[in-house]
CSV table of C-alpha atoms in Angstrom, one decimal:
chain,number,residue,atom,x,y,z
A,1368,UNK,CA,0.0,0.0,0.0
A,1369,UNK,CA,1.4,3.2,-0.9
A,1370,UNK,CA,1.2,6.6,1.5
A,1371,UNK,CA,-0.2,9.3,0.4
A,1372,UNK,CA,-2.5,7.7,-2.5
A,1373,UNK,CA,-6.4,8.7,-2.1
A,1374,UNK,CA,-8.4,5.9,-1.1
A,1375,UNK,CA,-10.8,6.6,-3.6
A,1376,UNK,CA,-8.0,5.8,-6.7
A,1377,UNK,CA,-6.8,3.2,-4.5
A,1378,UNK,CA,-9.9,1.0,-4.2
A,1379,UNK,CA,-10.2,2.0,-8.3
A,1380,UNK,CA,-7.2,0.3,-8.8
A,1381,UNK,CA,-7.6,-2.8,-6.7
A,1382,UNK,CA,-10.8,-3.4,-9.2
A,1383,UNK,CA,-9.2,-2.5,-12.2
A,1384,UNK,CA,-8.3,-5.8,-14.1
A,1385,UNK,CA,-4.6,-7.2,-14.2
A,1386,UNK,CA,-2.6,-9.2,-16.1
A,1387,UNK,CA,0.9,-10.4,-13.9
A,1388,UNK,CA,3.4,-11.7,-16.8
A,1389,UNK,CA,6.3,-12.0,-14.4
A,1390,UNK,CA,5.8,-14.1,-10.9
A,1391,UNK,CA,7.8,-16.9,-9.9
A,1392,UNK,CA,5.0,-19.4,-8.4
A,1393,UNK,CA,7.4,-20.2,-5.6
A,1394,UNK,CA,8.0,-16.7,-5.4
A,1395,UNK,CA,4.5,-15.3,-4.5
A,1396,UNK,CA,3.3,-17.9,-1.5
A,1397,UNK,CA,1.8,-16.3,1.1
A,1398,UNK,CA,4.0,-16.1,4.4
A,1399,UNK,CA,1.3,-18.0,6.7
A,1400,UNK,CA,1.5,-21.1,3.8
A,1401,UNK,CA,5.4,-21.1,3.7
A,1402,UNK,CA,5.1,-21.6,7.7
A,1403,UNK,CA,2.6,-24.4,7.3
A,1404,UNK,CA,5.5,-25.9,5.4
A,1405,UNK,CA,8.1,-25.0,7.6
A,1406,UNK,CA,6.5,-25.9,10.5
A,1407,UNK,CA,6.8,-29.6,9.5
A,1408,UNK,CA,10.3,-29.0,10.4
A,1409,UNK,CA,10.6,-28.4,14.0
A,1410,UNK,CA,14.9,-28.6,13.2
A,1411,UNK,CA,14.4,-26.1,11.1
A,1412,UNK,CA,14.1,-23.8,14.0
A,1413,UNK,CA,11.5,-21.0,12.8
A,1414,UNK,CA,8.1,-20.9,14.6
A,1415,UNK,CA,6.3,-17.8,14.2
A,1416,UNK,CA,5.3,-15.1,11.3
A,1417,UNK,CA,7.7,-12.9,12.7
A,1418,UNK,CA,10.7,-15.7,12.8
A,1419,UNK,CA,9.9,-16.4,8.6
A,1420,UNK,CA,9.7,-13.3,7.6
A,1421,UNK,CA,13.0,-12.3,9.4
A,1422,UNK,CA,14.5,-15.4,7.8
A,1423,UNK,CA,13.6,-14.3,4.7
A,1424,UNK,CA,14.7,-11.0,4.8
A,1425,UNK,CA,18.1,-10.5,3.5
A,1426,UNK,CA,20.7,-7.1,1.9
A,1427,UNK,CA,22.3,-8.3,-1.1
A,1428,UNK,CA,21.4,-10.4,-4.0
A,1429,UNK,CA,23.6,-13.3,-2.8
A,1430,UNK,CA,21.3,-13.5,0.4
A,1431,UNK,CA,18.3,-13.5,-1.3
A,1432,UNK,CA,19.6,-16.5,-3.7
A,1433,UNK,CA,20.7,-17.9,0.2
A,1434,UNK,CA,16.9,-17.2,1.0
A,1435,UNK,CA,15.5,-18.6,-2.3
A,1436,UNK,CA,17.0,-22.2,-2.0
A,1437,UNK,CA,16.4,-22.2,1.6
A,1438,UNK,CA,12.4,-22.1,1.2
A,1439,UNK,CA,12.9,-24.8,-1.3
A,1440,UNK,CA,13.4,-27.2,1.2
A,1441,UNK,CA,10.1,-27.1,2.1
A,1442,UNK,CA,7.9,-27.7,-0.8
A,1443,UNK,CA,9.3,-31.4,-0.7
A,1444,UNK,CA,5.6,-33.0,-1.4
A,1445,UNK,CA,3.6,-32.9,-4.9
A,1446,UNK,CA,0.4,-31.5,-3.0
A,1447,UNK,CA,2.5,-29.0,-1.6
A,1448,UNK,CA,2.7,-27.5,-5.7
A,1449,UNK,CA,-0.8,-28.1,-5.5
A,1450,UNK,CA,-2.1,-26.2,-2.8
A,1451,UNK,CA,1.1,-23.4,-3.7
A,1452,UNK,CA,-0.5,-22.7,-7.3
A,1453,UNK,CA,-4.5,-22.7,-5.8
A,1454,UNK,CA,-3.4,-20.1,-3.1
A,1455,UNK,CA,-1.5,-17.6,-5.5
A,1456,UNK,CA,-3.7,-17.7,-7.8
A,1457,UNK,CA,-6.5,-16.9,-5.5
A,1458,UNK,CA,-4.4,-14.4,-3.6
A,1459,UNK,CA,-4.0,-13.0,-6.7
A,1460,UNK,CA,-7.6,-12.6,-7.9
A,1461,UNK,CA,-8.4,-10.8,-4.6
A,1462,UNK,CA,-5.9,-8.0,-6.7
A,1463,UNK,CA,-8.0,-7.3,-9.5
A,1464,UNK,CA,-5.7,-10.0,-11.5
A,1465,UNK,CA,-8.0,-11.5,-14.4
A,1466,UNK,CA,-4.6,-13.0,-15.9
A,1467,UNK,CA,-1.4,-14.6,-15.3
A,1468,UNK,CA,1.5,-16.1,-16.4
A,1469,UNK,CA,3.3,-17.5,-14.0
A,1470,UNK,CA,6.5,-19.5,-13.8
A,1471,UNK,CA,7.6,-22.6,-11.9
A,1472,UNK,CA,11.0,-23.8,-11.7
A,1473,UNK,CA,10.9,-27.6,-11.5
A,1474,UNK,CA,14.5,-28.1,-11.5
A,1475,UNK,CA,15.3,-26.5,-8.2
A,1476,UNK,CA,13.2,-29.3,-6.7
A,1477,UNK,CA,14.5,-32.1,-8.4
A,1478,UNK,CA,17.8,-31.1,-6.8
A,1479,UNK,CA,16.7,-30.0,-3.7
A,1480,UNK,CA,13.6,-32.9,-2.7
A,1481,UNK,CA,14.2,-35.7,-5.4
A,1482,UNK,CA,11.1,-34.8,-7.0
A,1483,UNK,CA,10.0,-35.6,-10.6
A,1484,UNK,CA,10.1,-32.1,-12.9
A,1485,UNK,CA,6.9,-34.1,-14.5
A,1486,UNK,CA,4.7,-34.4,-10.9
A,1487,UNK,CA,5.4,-31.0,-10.0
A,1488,UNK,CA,4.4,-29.8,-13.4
A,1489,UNK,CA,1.3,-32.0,-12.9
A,1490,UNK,CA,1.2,-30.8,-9.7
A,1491,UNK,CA,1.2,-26.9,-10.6
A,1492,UNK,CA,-1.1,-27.9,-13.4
A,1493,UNK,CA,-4.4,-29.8,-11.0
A,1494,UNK,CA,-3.7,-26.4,-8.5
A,1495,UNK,CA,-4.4,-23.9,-11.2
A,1496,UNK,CA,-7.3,-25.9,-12.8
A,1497,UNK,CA,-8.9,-25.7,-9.0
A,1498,UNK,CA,-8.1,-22.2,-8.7
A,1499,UNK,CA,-9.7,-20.9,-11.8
A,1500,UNK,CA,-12.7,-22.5,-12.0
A,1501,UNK,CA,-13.3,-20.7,-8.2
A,1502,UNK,CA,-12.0,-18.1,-9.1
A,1503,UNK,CA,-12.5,-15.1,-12.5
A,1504,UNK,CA,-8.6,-15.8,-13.2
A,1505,UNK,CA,-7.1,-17.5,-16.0
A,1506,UNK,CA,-3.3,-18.7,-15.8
A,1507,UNK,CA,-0.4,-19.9,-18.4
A,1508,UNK,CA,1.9,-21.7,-17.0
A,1509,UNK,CA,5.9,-21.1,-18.0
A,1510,UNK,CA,8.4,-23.4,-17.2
A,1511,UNK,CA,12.1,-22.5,-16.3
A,1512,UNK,CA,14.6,-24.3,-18.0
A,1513,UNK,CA,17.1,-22.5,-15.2
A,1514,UNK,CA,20.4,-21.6,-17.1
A,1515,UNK,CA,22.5,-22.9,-13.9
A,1516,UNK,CA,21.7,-26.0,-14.7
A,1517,UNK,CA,23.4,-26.1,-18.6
A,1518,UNK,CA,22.2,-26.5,-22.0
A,1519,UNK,CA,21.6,-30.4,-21.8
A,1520,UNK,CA,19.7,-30.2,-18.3
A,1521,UNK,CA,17.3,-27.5,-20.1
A,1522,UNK,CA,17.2,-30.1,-22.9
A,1523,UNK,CA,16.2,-32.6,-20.9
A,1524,UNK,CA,13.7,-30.6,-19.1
A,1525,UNK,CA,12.1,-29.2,-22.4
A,1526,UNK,CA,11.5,-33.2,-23.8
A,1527,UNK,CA,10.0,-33.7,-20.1
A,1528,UNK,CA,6.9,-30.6,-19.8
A,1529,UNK,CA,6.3,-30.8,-23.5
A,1530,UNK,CA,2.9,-33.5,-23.1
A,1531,UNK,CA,2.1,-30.8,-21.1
A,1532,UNK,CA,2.2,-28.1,-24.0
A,1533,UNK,CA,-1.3,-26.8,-24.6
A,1534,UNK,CA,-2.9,-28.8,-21.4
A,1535,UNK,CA,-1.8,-25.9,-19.4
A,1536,UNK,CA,2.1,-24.7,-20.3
A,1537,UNK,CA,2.2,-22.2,-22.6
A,1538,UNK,CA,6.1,-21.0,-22.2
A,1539,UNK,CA,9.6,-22.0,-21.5
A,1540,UNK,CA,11.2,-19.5,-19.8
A,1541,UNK,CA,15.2,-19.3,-18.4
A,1542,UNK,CA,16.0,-17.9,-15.3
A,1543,UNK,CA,18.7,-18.1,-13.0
A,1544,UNK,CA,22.6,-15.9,-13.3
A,1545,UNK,CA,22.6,-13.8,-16.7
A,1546,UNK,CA,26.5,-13.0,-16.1
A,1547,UNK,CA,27.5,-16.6,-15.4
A,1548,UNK,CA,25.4,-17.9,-18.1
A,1549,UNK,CA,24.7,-16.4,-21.0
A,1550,UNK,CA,21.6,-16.8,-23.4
A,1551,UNK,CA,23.8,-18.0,-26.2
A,1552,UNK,CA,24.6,-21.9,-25.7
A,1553,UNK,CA,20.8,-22.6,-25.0
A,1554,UNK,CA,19.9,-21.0,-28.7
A,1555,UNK,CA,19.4,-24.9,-29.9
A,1556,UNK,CA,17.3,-25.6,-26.9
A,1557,UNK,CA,15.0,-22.8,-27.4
A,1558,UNK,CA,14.9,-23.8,-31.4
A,1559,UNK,CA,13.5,-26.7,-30.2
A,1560,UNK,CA,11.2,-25.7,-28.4
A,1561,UNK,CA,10.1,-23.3,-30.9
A,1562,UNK,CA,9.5,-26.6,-33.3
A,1563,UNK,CA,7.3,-28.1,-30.3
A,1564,UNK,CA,4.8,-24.9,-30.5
A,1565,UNK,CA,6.0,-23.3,-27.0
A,1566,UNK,CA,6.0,-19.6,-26.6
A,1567,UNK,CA,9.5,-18.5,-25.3
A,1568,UNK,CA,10.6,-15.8,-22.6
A,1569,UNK,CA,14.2,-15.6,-21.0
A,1570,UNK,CA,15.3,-12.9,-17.8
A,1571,UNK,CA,17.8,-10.5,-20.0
A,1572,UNK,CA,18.7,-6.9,-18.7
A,1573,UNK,CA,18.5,-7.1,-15.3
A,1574,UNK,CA,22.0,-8.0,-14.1
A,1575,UNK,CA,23.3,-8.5,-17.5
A,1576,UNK,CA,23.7,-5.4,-20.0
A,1577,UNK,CA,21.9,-4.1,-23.0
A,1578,UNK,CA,24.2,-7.2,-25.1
A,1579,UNK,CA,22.0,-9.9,-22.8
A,1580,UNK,CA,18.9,-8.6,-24.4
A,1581,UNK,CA,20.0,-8.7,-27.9
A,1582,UNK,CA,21.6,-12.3,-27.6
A,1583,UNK,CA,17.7,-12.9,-26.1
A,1584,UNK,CA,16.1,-11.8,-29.1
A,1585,UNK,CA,18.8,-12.8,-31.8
A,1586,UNK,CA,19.9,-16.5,-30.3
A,1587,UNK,CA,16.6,-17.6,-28.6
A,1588,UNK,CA,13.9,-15.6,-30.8
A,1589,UNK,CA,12.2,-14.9,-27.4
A,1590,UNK,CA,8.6,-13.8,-27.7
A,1591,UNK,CA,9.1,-10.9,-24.9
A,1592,UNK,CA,12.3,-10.4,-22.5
A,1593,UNK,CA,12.1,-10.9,-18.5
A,1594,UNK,CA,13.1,-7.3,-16.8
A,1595,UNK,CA,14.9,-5.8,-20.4
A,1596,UNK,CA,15.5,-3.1,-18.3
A,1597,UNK,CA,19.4,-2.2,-18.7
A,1598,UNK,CA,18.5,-2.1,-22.4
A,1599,UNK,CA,18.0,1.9,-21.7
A,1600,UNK,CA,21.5,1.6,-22.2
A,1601,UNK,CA,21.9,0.8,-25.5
A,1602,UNK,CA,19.4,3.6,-27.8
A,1603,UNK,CA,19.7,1.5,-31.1
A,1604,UNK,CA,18.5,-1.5,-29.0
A,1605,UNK,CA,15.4,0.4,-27.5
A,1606,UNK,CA,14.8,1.6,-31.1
A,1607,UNK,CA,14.7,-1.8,-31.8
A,1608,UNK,CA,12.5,-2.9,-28.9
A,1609,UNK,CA,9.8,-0.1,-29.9
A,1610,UNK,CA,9.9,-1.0,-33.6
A,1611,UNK,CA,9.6,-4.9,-33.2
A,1612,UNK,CA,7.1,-4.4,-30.3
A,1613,UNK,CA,9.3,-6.5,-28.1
A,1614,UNK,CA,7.2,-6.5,-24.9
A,1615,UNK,CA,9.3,-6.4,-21.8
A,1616,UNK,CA,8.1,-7.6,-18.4
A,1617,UNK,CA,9.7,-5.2,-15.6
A,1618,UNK,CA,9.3,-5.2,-12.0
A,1619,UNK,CA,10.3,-2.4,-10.6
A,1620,UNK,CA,10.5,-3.5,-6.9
A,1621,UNK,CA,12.4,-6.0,-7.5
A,1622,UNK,CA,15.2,-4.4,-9.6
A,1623,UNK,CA,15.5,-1.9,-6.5
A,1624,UNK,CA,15.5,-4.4,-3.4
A,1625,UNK,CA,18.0,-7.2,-5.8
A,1626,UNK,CA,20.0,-3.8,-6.2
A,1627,UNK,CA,20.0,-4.0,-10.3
A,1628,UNK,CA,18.6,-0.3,-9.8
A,1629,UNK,CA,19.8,1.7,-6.8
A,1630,UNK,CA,16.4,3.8,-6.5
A,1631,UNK,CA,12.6,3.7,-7.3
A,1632,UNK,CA,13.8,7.3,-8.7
A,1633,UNK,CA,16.5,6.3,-11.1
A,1634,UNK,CA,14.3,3.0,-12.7
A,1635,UNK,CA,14.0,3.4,-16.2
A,1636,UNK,CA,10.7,2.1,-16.7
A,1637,UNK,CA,9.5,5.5,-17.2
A,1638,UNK,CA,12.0,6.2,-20.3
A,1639,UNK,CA,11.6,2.8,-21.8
A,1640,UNK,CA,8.0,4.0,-21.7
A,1641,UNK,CA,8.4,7.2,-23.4
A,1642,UNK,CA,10.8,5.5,-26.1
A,1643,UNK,CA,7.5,3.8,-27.4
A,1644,UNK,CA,8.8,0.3,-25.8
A,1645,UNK,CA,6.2,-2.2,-25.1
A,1646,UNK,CA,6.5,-2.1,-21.1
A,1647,UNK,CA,4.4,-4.0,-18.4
A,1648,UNK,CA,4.2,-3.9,-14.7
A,1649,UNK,CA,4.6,-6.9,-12.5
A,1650,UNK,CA,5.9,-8.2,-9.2
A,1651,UNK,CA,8.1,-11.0,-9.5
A,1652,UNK,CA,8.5,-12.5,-5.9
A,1653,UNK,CA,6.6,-10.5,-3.8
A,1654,UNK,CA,7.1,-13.2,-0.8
A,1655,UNK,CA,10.4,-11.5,-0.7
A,1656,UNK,CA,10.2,-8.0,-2.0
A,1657,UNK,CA,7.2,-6.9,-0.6
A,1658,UNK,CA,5.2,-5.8,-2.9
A,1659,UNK,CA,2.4,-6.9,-5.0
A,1660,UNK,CA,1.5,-6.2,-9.1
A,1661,UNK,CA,-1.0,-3.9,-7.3
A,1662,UNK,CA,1.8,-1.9,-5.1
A,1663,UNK,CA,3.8,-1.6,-8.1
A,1664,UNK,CA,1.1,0.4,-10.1
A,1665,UNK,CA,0.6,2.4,-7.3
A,1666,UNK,CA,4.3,3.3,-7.6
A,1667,UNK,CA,4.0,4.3,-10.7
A,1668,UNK,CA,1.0,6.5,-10.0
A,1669,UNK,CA,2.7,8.1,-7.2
A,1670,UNK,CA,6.9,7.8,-7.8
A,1671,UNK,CA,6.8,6.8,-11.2
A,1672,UNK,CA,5.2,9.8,-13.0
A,1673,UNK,CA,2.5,7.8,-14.5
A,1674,UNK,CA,-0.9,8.8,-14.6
A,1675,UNK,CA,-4.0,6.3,-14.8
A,1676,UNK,CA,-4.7,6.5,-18.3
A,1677,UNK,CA,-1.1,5.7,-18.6
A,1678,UNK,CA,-2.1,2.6,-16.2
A,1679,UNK,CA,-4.1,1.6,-18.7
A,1680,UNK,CA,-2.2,1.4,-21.3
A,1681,UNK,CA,0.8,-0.2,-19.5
A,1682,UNK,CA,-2.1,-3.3,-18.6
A,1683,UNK,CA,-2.8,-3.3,-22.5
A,1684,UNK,CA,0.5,-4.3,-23.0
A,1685,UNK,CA,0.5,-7.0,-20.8
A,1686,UNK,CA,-3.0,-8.5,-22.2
A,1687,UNK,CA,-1.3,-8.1,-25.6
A,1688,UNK,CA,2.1,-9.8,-24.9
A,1689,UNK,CA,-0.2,-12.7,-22.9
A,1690,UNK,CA,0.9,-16.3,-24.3
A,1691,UNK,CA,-2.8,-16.8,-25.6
A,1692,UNK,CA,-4.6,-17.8,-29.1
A,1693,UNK,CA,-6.2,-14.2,-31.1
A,1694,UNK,CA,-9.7,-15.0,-29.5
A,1695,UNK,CA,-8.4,-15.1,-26.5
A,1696,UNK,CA,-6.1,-12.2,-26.4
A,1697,UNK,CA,-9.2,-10.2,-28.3
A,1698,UNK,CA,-11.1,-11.5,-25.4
A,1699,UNK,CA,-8.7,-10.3,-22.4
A,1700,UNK,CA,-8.3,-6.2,-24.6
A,1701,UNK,CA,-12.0,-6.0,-24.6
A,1702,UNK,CA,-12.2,-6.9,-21.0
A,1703,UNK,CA,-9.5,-4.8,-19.6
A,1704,UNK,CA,-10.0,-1.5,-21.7
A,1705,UNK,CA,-13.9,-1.7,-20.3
A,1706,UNK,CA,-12.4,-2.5,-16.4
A,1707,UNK,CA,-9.9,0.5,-17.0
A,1708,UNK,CA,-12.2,2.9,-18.7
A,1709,UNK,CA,-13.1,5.2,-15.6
A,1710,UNK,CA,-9.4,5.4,-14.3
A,1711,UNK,CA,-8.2,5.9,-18.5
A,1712,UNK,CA,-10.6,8.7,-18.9
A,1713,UNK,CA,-7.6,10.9,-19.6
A,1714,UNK,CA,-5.6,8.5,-21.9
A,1715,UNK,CA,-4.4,10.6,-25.0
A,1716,UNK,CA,-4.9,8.7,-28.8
A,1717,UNK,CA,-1.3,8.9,-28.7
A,1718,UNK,CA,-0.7,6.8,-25.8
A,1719,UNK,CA,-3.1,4.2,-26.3
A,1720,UNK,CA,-2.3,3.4,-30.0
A,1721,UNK,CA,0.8,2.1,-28.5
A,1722,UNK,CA,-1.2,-0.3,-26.4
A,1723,UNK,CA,-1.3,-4.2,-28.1
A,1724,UNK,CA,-4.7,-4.3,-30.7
């Protein structure tokens, strides 16, 4: 919740329709589920709300990796992917969110609880199904391929979730360190998976510079970049990114507290913006930064120097870069230019004919 915004606009927003194109699943639980988990542990030593949310709390981005596998060790049961996707997404429709996108990470479990990447899929896959049928949500999943893990691991994964391409995966995506590993060496991978029909996505821009982005785009074809955001950088790449409609999923809480931006003032969302670049708004792990898709939009409204109309068209650009078929990203426009029309009432021609048709 951000001070200072009128409670009026705020309760506008909160039923305003959403579209979240960048969460990590296991990045989203509510704190009260991860003790549930935790509790099953009593070794692991963390009782209370206030003990997990102090363990989770951390400086530098080598803490919050620390964090990250930490909580892994707790979703060691195929329900627990279950329940995990049926409460996020629910949590999540109590926002205003009418889509998502959200991705899993199957590998970091395989490793860390000797899980099968196929049951948690499956898993992910029964929780959604639960949760949008209760629920006025609809969800794509996206798979990480994790680039820690090497081109033949993501090869391997990608021949594992494809059955589940169109039953409920829509993308492979490719997370993990974008100094340490590069997009490059996983350009066959993501060939491949182009062949099978998936939709592809990859974090570029965040750690890495303006170069990550364009080895995105040129040597894994991605259909839209994770974060993007250092490609400010570069102006003949952001001319590029505006004139190929590249959309680019940015979270600007998260480049702030993971310290890939050193202010809310100095993010370069706004610029990318200007530049015509297909931006969106979303929250990545708000278990650990605090901040939902809905605080982020209030950011922009308040630090940001966005105004509603300009809202609007930022949540146009997420329903257009959504991994769906043309009826159904028709279907997802219509519905969130007529939730956005009283907030947009100011939104210039200008601005909105940059918005996805």
């Amino acid at each position: 919740m951000t001070p200072g915004l009128d409670p009026g606009v705020r309760a506008a927003l909160r039923a305003a329709p959403k579209v979240e194109l960048h969460l990590h699943l296991d990045g989203a639980m509510a704190v009260p589920w991860l003790l549930d988990r935790v509790g099953r542990r009593p070794d692991a030593g963390v009782a209370t709300l206030e003990a997990l949310r102090a363990r989770l709390a951390f400086r530098t981005f080598d803490e919050f990796i620390e964090r990250w596998v930490w909580k892994c060790g707790f979703l060691d049961r195929y329900e627990d992917f279950e329940s995990l996707a049926e409460s996020v997404l629910g949590d999540l429709a109590q926002l205003g969110v009418v889509h998502v996108e959200p991705s899993i990470s199957p590998g970091d479990y395989v490793k860390a609880s000797a899980l099968e990447a196929t049951g948690i899929v499956e898993a992910v896959l029964r929780g959604i199904e639960r949760a949008t049928r209760a629920h006025d949500i609809t969800c794509g999943l996206v798979v990480d391929l994790i680039r820690n893990h090497g081109p033949a691991t993501a090869a391997r994964r990608l021949e594992e979730v494809t059955p589940y391409r169109g039953q409920g995966v829509v993308a492979v995506g490719l997370g993990g360190s974008e100094v340490e590993y590069p997009p490059g060496p996983f350009g066959e991978v993501y060939a491949e998976a182009a062949r099978r029909g998936f939709h592809r996505t990859a974090h570029a821009g965040e750690v890495g510079g303006p170069d990550s982005v364009r080895e995105a785009l040129d040597r894994l074809g991605v259909d839209r970049v994770d974060h993007g955001i250092r490609a400010v950088e570069d102006p003949a790449l952001v001319v590029r990114l505006a004139r190929e409609a590249i959309p680019l999923t940015v979270c600007p809480t998260s480049n702030v507290r993971t310290g890939a931006v050193a202010s809310h003032a100095l993010h370069p969302l706004r610029r990318l913006y200007d530049a015509g670049v297909r931006v969106t708004v979303n929250s990545d792990d708000p278990t650990f930064f605090g901040a939902s898709v809905l605080d982020e939009l209030e950011l922009c409204l308040t630090t940001l120097g966005f105004t509603p109309g300009e809202l609007a068209v930022l949540t146009e650009h997420a329903a257009g870069a959504a991994f769906l078929d043309a009826a159904g990203t028709a279907r997802l426009l219509a519905r969130v230019r007529s939730g956005w029309a009283g907030l947009a009432g100011g939104a210039g021609s200008s601005a909105r004919s940059r918005a996805a048709t």
